[in-house]
Coordinates of C-alpha atoms in Angstrom, one line a residue:
M14 CA 0.0 0.0 0.0
L15 CA 2.9 2.3 0.8
S16 CA 4.3 1.8 -2.7
S17 CA 1.0 3.0 -4.2
L18 CA 1.3 6.3 -2.3
I19 CA 4.9 7.1 -3.0
A20 CA 6.2 7.8 -6.5
P21 CA 9.8 8.5 -7.5
A22 CA 10.9 12.0 -6.4
S23 CA 12.2 12.6 -9.9
A24 CA 8.8 12.2 -11.6
P25 CA 8.9 13.7 -15.0
A26 CA 7.1 16.9 -15.7
P27 CA 3.6 16.4 -17.1
A28 CA 3.2 16.9 -20.8
L29 CA 1.1 20.0 -21.6
T30 CA -1.8 19.5 -24.0
S31 CA -4.0 22.0 -25.8
V32 CA -7.4 21.9 -27.4
A33 CA -6.2 24.4 -30.0
T34 CA -4.9 23.6 -33.4
P35 CA -2.4 25.9 -35.2
T36 CA -5.3 27.2 -37.2
L37 CA -7.3 28.0 -34.1
W38 CA -4.3 29.8 -32.6
A39 CA -3.9 31.8 -35.8
V40 CA -7.6 32.8 -36.0
T41 CA -7.6 33.8 -32.3
I42 CA -4.5 35.9 -32.5
L43 CA -5.8 37.6 -35.7
A44 CA -9.1 38.3 -34.0
V45 CA -7.4 39.9 -31.0
I46 CA -5.3 42.1 -33.4
A47 CA -8.4 43.1 -35.3
L48 CA -10.2 44.1 -32.1
L49 CA -7.1 46.2 -31.1
V50 CA -7.0 47.9 -34.5
A51 CA -10.7 48.6 -34.2
D52 CA -10.2 50.2 -30.8
F53 CA -7.3 52.3 -32.1
L54 CA -9.5 53.5 -35.0
I55 CA -12.3 54.4 -32.6
T56 CA -9.9 56.4 -30.3
R57 CA -8.0 58.1 -33.2
R58 CA -9.9 61.3 -32.4
P59 CA -9.5 62.1 -28.7
H60 CA -12.8 62.6 -26.9
E61 CA -14.1 62.2 -23.4
V62 CA -15.9 58.9 -23.0
S63 CA -19.5 59.1 -22.0
M64 CA -21.1 56.6 -19.7
R65 CA -23.4 55.4 -22.5
E66 CA -20.4 54.6 -24.7
A67 CA -18.5 52.9 -21.9
L68 CA -21.5 50.8 -21.0
G69 CA -22.0 49.7 -24.6
W70 CA -18.4 48.6 -25.1
S71 CA -18.3 46.9 -21.7
A72 CA -21.4 44.9 -22.6
F73 CA -19.7 43.9 -25.9
Y74 CA -16.5 42.8 -24.1
I75 CA -18.4 40.8 -21.6
A76 CA -20.8 39.2 -24.1
L77 CA -17.9 38.3 -26.5
P78 CA -15.8 36.2 -24.0
L79 CA -19.0 34.6 -22.6
A80 CA -20.1 33.6 -26.1
F81 CA -16.6 32.3 -26.8
G82 CA -16.9 30.3 -23.6
G83 CA -20.1 28.8 -24.8
W84 CA -18.4 27.7 -28.0
V85 CA -15.5 26.2 -26.1
W86 CA -18.0 24.3 -23.9
A87 CA -19.9 23.0 -26.9
A88 CA -16.8 22.2 -29.0
F89 CA -14.5 20.7 -26.4
G90 CA -16.8 19.5 -23.6
A91 CA -17.9 20.7 -20.1
P92 CA -14.6 20.3 -18.3
T93 CA -12.7 22.5 -20.8
G94 CA -15.6 25.0 -20.7
V95 CA -15.5 25.2 -16.9
E96 CA -11.7 25.7 -17.1
Y97 CA -12.1 28.6 -19.5
L98 CA -14.9 30.3 -17.6
T99 CA -13.0 29.9 -14.2
G100 CA -9.8 31.3 -15.7
Y101 CA -11.7 34.2 -17.3
L102 CA -13.3 35.0 -14.0
V103 CA -9.9 35.0 -12.2
E104 CA -8.4 37.3 -14.8
K105 CA -11.4 39.7 -14.8
S106 CA -11.3 39.9 -11.0
L107 CA -7.5 40.6 -11.1
S108 CA -8.0 43.2 -13.8
V109 CA -10.4 45.2 -11.6
D110 CA -7.5 45.6 -9.1
N111 CA -5.3 46.8 -11.9
L112 CA -7.8 49.5 -12.6
F113 CA -7.0 51.1 -9.2
V114 CA -3.4 51.6 -10.3
F115 CA -4.4 52.9 -13.7
M116 CA -6.7 55.4 -12.1
L117 CA -3.9 56.7 -9.8
L118 CA -1.5 56.9 -12.7
L119 CA -3.9 58.8 -14.9
S120 CA -4.7 61.2 -12.1
A121 CA -1.0 61.7 -11.0
F122 CA 0.0 62.6 -14.5
A123 CA -3.0 64.8 -15.0
V124 CA -4.0 63.0 -18.2
P125 CA -6.8 65.0 -20.0
P126 CA -10.1 63.1 -20.0
A127 CA -10.0 63.1 -23.8
L128 CA -6.7 61.2 -23.9
Q129 CA -7.3 58.7 -21.1
Q130 CA -8.7 56.0 -23.3
R131 CA -5.7 56.2 -25.6
V132 CA -3.4 55.8 -22.7
L133 CA -5.3 52.7 -21.5
L134 CA -5.4 51.3 -25.0
L135 CA -1.7 51.6 -25.5
G136 CA -1.1 50.0 -22.1
I137 CA -3.4 47.2 -23.0
A138 CA -1.6 46.5 -26.3
G139 CA 1.7 46.4 -24.5
A140 CA 0.2 44.1 -21.8
L141 CA -1.0 41.7 -24.5
V142 CA 2.4 41.3 -25.9
L143 CA 3.9 40.9 -22.5
R144 CA 1.3 38.4 -21.4
G145 CA 2.0 36.4 -24.6
V146 CA 5.7 36.2 -23.6
F147 CA 4.9 35.2 -20.0
I148 CA 2.4 32.5 -21.2
A149 CA 5.0 31.0 -23.6
L150 CA 7.6 31.0 -20.9
G151 CA 5.2 29.5 -18.4
A152 CA 4.2 26.7 -20.8
A153 CA 7.9 25.9 -21.4
V154 CA 8.6 25.8 -17.7
L155 CA 5.6 23.6 -16.9
A156 CA 6.5 21.2 -19.7
N157 CA 10.1 20.8 -18.7
L158 CA 10.3 21.2 -14.9
S159 CA 8.3 18.9 -12.6
W160 CA 8.5 21.4 -9.7
A161 CA 7.1 24.3 -11.8
F162 CA 3.7 24.0 -10.3
L163 CA 5.3 24.3 -6.8
L164 CA 7.1 27.4 -8.0
F165 CA 4.0 29.0 -9.4
G166 CA 2.1 28.1 -6.2
G167 CA 4.8 29.7 -4.1
I168 CA 4.6 32.9 -6.2
L169 CA 0.8 33.1 -5.7
L170 CA 1.0 32.5 -2.0
A171 CA 3.7 35.2 -1.6
T172 CA 1.6 37.6 -3.7
A173 CA -1.4 36.8 -1.6
V174 CA 0.5 37.6 1.6
K175 CA 1.7 40.9 0.2
I176 CA -1.8 41.9 -0.9
L177 CA -3.2 41.0 2.5
V178 CA -0.5 42.9 4.4
D179 CA -1.0 46.0 2.2
Q180 CA -4.7 45.7 2.7
L181 CA -4.4 45.5 6.5
R182 CA -2.1 48.6 6.4
G183 CA -4.6 50.5 4.3
G184 CA -2.3 51.0 1.4
S185 CA -3.2 48.3 -1.0
H186 CA -3.1 50.6 -4.0
D187 CA -0.2 52.9 -3.2
V188 CA 1.5 54.2 -6.3
D189 CA 4.5 56.5 -5.8
V190 CA 4.5 57.8 -9.4
S191 CA 7.4 60.3 -8.9
S192 CA 9.8 57.5 -7.9
L193 CA 8.9 54.9 -10.6
R194 CA 12.1 53.6 -12.1
S195 CA 10.6 53.5 -15.6
V196 CA 9.7 57.2 -15.3
R197 CA 13.0 58.3 -14.0
L198 CA 14.8 56.3 -16.7
I199 CA 12.9 57.7 -19.6
R200 CA 13.4 61.3 -18.3
R201 CA 17.1 60.7 -18.0
F202 CA 17.6 59.7 -21.6
M203 CA 14.9 61.7 -23.4
P204 CA 13.7 65.3 -23.0
V205 CA 9.9 65.6 -22.3
T206 CA 7.6 68.5 -23.3
D207 CA 5.9 70.5 -20.6
D208 CA 2.4 69.8 -21.8
Y209 CA 0.4 67.2 -23.7
R210 CA 0.2 67.4 -27.5
G211 CA -3.0 65.5 -28.2
P212 CA -2.5 61.8 -28.9
R213 CA 1.1 62.2 -30.0
L214 CA 3.8 60.4 -28.2
S215 CA 6.7 62.5 -29.5
V216 CA 7.2 65.8 -31.3
R217 CA 10.2 67.6 -32.9
E218 CA 11.0 70.9 -31.4
Q219 CA 14.1 73.1 -31.9
G220 CA 15.7 70.4 -34.1
R221 CA 15.4 67.6 -31.6
R222 CA 13.0 64.8 -30.9
M223 CA 11.1 65.1 -27.6
L224 CA 8.6 62.8 -25.8
T225 CA 5.3 64.1 -24.6
P226 CA 3.9 63.4 -21.1
L227 CA 1.6 60.9 -22.8
A228 CA 4.6 58.7 -23.7
V229 CA 5.8 58.9 -20.1
V230 CA 2.5 57.8 -18.6
V231 CA 2.2 55.0 -21.2
V232 CA 5.6 53.7 -20.1
A233 CA 4.4 53.9 -16.4
V234 CA 1.3 51.9 -17.3
F235 CA 3.3 49.3 -19.2
A236 CA 5.7 49.0 -16.2
A237 CA 2.7 48.3 -14.0
D238 CA 1.6 45.6 -16.5
V239 CA 4.9 43.8 -15.8
V240 CA 4.0 43.5 -12.1
F241 CA 0.4 42.4 -12.9
A242 CA 1.6 39.7 -15.3
V243 CA 3.8 38.1 -12.5
D244 CA 0.7 36.9 -10.6
S245 CA -1.9 36.9 -13.3
V246 CA -0.3 34.3 -15.6
P247 CA 0.5 31.8 -12.8
A248 CA -3.0 32.3 -11.4
V249 CA -4.6 31.1 -14.7
Y250 CA -2.1 28.2 -15.0
G251 CA -3.5 27.2 -11.6
I252 CA -6.9 26.7 -13.3
T253 CA -5.8 25.2 -16.6
S254 CA -2.5 24.0 -18.0
D255 CA -3.7 24.6 -21.6
P256 CA -1.7 27.6 -23.0
Y257 CA -4.4 28.4 -25.5
L258 CA -7.0 28.8 -22.7
V259 CA -4.6 30.9 -20.7
F260 CA -4.0 33.2 -23.6
A261 CA -7.7 33.5 -24.5
T262 CA -8.7 34.4 -20.9
N263 CA -5.9 37.0 -20.6
A264 CA -6.7 38.5 -24.0
F265 CA -10.5 38.8 -23.3
A266 CA -9.9 40.2 -19.8
L267 CA -7.4 42.8 -21.1
L268 CA -9.4 43.9 -24.1
G269 CA -12.4 44.9 -21.9
L270 CA -10.3 47.0 -19.5
R271 CA -10.5 50.3 -21.5
A272 CA -14.3 50.4 -21.3
L273 CA -14.6 48.9 -17.9
Y274 CA -12.3 51.6 -16.5
F275 CA -14.8 54.4 -17.4
V276 CA -17.8 52.3 -16.1
L277 CA -16.2 51.6 -12.7
Q278 CA -14.3 54.9 -12.4
G279 CA -16.7 56.2 -9.7
A280 CA -17.4 52.8 -8.1
L281 CA -13.9 51.5 -7.6
S282 CA -13.4 53.5 -4.4
K283 CA -16.3 51.6 -2.8
L284 CA -14.6 48.2 -3.3
V285 CA -12.7 48.6 0.0
H286 CA -12.5 44.9 0.7
L287 CA -11.3 43.8 -2.8
G288 CA -7.8 43.2 -1.5
Y289 CA -9.0 40.6 1.0
G290 CA -10.9 38.8 -1.8
L291 CA -7.9 38.8 -4.2
A292 CA -5.6 37.6 -1.5
T293 CA -8.0 34.8 -0.7
I294 CA -8.3 33.8 -4.3
L295 CA -4.6 33.9 -5.1
A296 CA -3.8 31.9 -1.9
F297 CA -6.5 29.4 -2.8
I298 CA -5.1 28.9 -6.3
G299 CA -1.6 28.8 -4.9
V300 CA -2.6 25.9 -2.6
K301 CA -4.4 24.2 -5.6
L302 CA -1.1 24.4 -7.5
V303 CA 0.9 23.0 -4.6
L304 CA -1.5 20.1 -4.2
H305 CA -1.4 19.4 -8.0
W306 CA 2.4 19.2 -7.8
A307 CA 2.2 16.9 -4.7
H308 CA -0.4 14.7 -6.4
G309 CA 2.2 14.0 -9.1
I310 CA 4.6 12.6 -6.5
W311 CA 2.2 11.1 -3.9
A312 CA -0.9 9.8 -5.5
G313 CA -2.8 9.9 -2.2
V314 CA -2.6 13.7 -2.1
P315 CA -6.0 15.1 -3.2
E316 CA -6.5 17.7 -5.9
I317 CA -9.1 20.5 -6.0
P318 CA -11.5 20.1 -9.0
T319 CA -11.9 23.1 -11.3
L320 CA -15.6 23.2 -10.7
A321 CA -15.0 23.6 -7.0
S322 CA -12.5 26.3 -7.8
L323 CA -15.1 28.2 -9.7
G324 CA -17.5 28.0 -6.8
V325 CA -14.9 29.3 -4.3
I326 CA -13.9 32.2 -6.6
V327 CA -17.5 33.3 -7.3
G328 CA -18.3 33.0 -3.6
V329 CA -15.3 35.1 -2.5
L330 CA -16.0 37.8 -5.0
A331 CA -19.7 37.9 -4.0
V332 CA -18.8 38.2 -0.3
V333 CA -16.2 41.0 -0.6
T334 CA -18.4 42.9 -3.0
A335 CA -21.3 42.7 -0.6
T336 CA -19.2 43.6 2.5
S337 CA -17.5 46.5 0.6
L338 CA -20.9 48.0 -0.4
W339 CA -22.1 47.6 3.1
A340 CA -19.0 49.2 4.6
T341 CA -19.2 52.2 2.2
R342 CA -22.9 52.7 2.2
G343 CA -23.7 56.4 2.0
A344 CA -20.0 57.3 1.7
G345 CA -18.5 59.3 -1.1
G346 CA -14.8 59.9 -1.6
D347 CA -12.3 60.4 -4.4
P348 CA -10.7 57.1 -5.5
T349 CA -7.7 58.9 -6.8
D350 CA -6.9 60.0 -3.3
E351 CA -6.9 56.5 -1.9
G352 CA -3.6 55.1 -0.9
G353 CA -1.9 58.4 -0.3
T354 CA -1.8 59.9 -3.8
G355 CA -3.0 63.4 -3.0
D356 CA -2.9 66.8 -4.6
E357 CA 0.6 67.5 -3.5
E358 CA 2.0 64.5 -5.2
R359 CA 0.1 65.2 -8.4
R360 CA 1.5 68.7 -8.4
Q361 CA 5.0 67.3 -8.0
V362 CA 4.6 64.8 -10.9
T363 CA 2.8 67.1 -13.3
A364 CA 5.4 69.9 -12.7
Q365 CA 8.1 67.6 -14.2
P366 CA 6.3 65.3 -16.7

């Protein structure tokens, strides 16, 4: 009986499989590119986004991934469909936390309302490329290293602890924009104009090329995307080991961020308990990954089914949303001032863009 519970410690890494054919990969990537191009065409003329416009695009970017999930369910079966939907829900919940940081960056750099959606779109395009690299690296690691699931689980558990500590300290969304390394680096090597020049990232003045503040804030957003990808990609690999599903969930969650930002701009400050929920979700997925790794070595170690994961994630999000709304009932507040980013810091940042 003991021999049935103990496997060799040097068990080979599990082979990764995918439901996607090369044709499906190509079609999906082309569709994502087409959606990005359409967004760039829509935002080519800077304008302030109305709530009606934001709601319309948000509805589209929620209906599209849900419809795609229905197709995945029908084409590849219920287990694959549940994996996709659970992964998408994880990515969407993490993306809401990302919006807090985006809001603080846009406020700190005093980005004009008409240019905000262009900043978000450029940041999303960069994030998609970055996530593609992280997903490919993650797939390679999982396919060749038997302890990769343990590594990813450790990353998520460490991230969960950090989020929880920050939440308890009341600074879960602190952003010291003036000390961002990316911002300091770009200012050191390139001159920056004193004001925005519409949607242009650079201009030529007095015979030399200069960046605009728009380019600086885009770099800051992209740098934030690097941090988000570190926990986002392992979190989805904790739900499914299929690189195609990981890419699809990331792409759909990111594509809807631009519109979602303007819909939730006023409501984000009320999600005061979101940090607790994200810490719980990441810790849960981290434990799931560690158990998955242990199951490959000791067959008697149980694994957490994906359907159970979906139930836990939905339940956690429902609880923290309800408790947040209860805690902030009747309260106003400026979300851009949350986490210590006040008027003084904004003046310091915008004075030297």
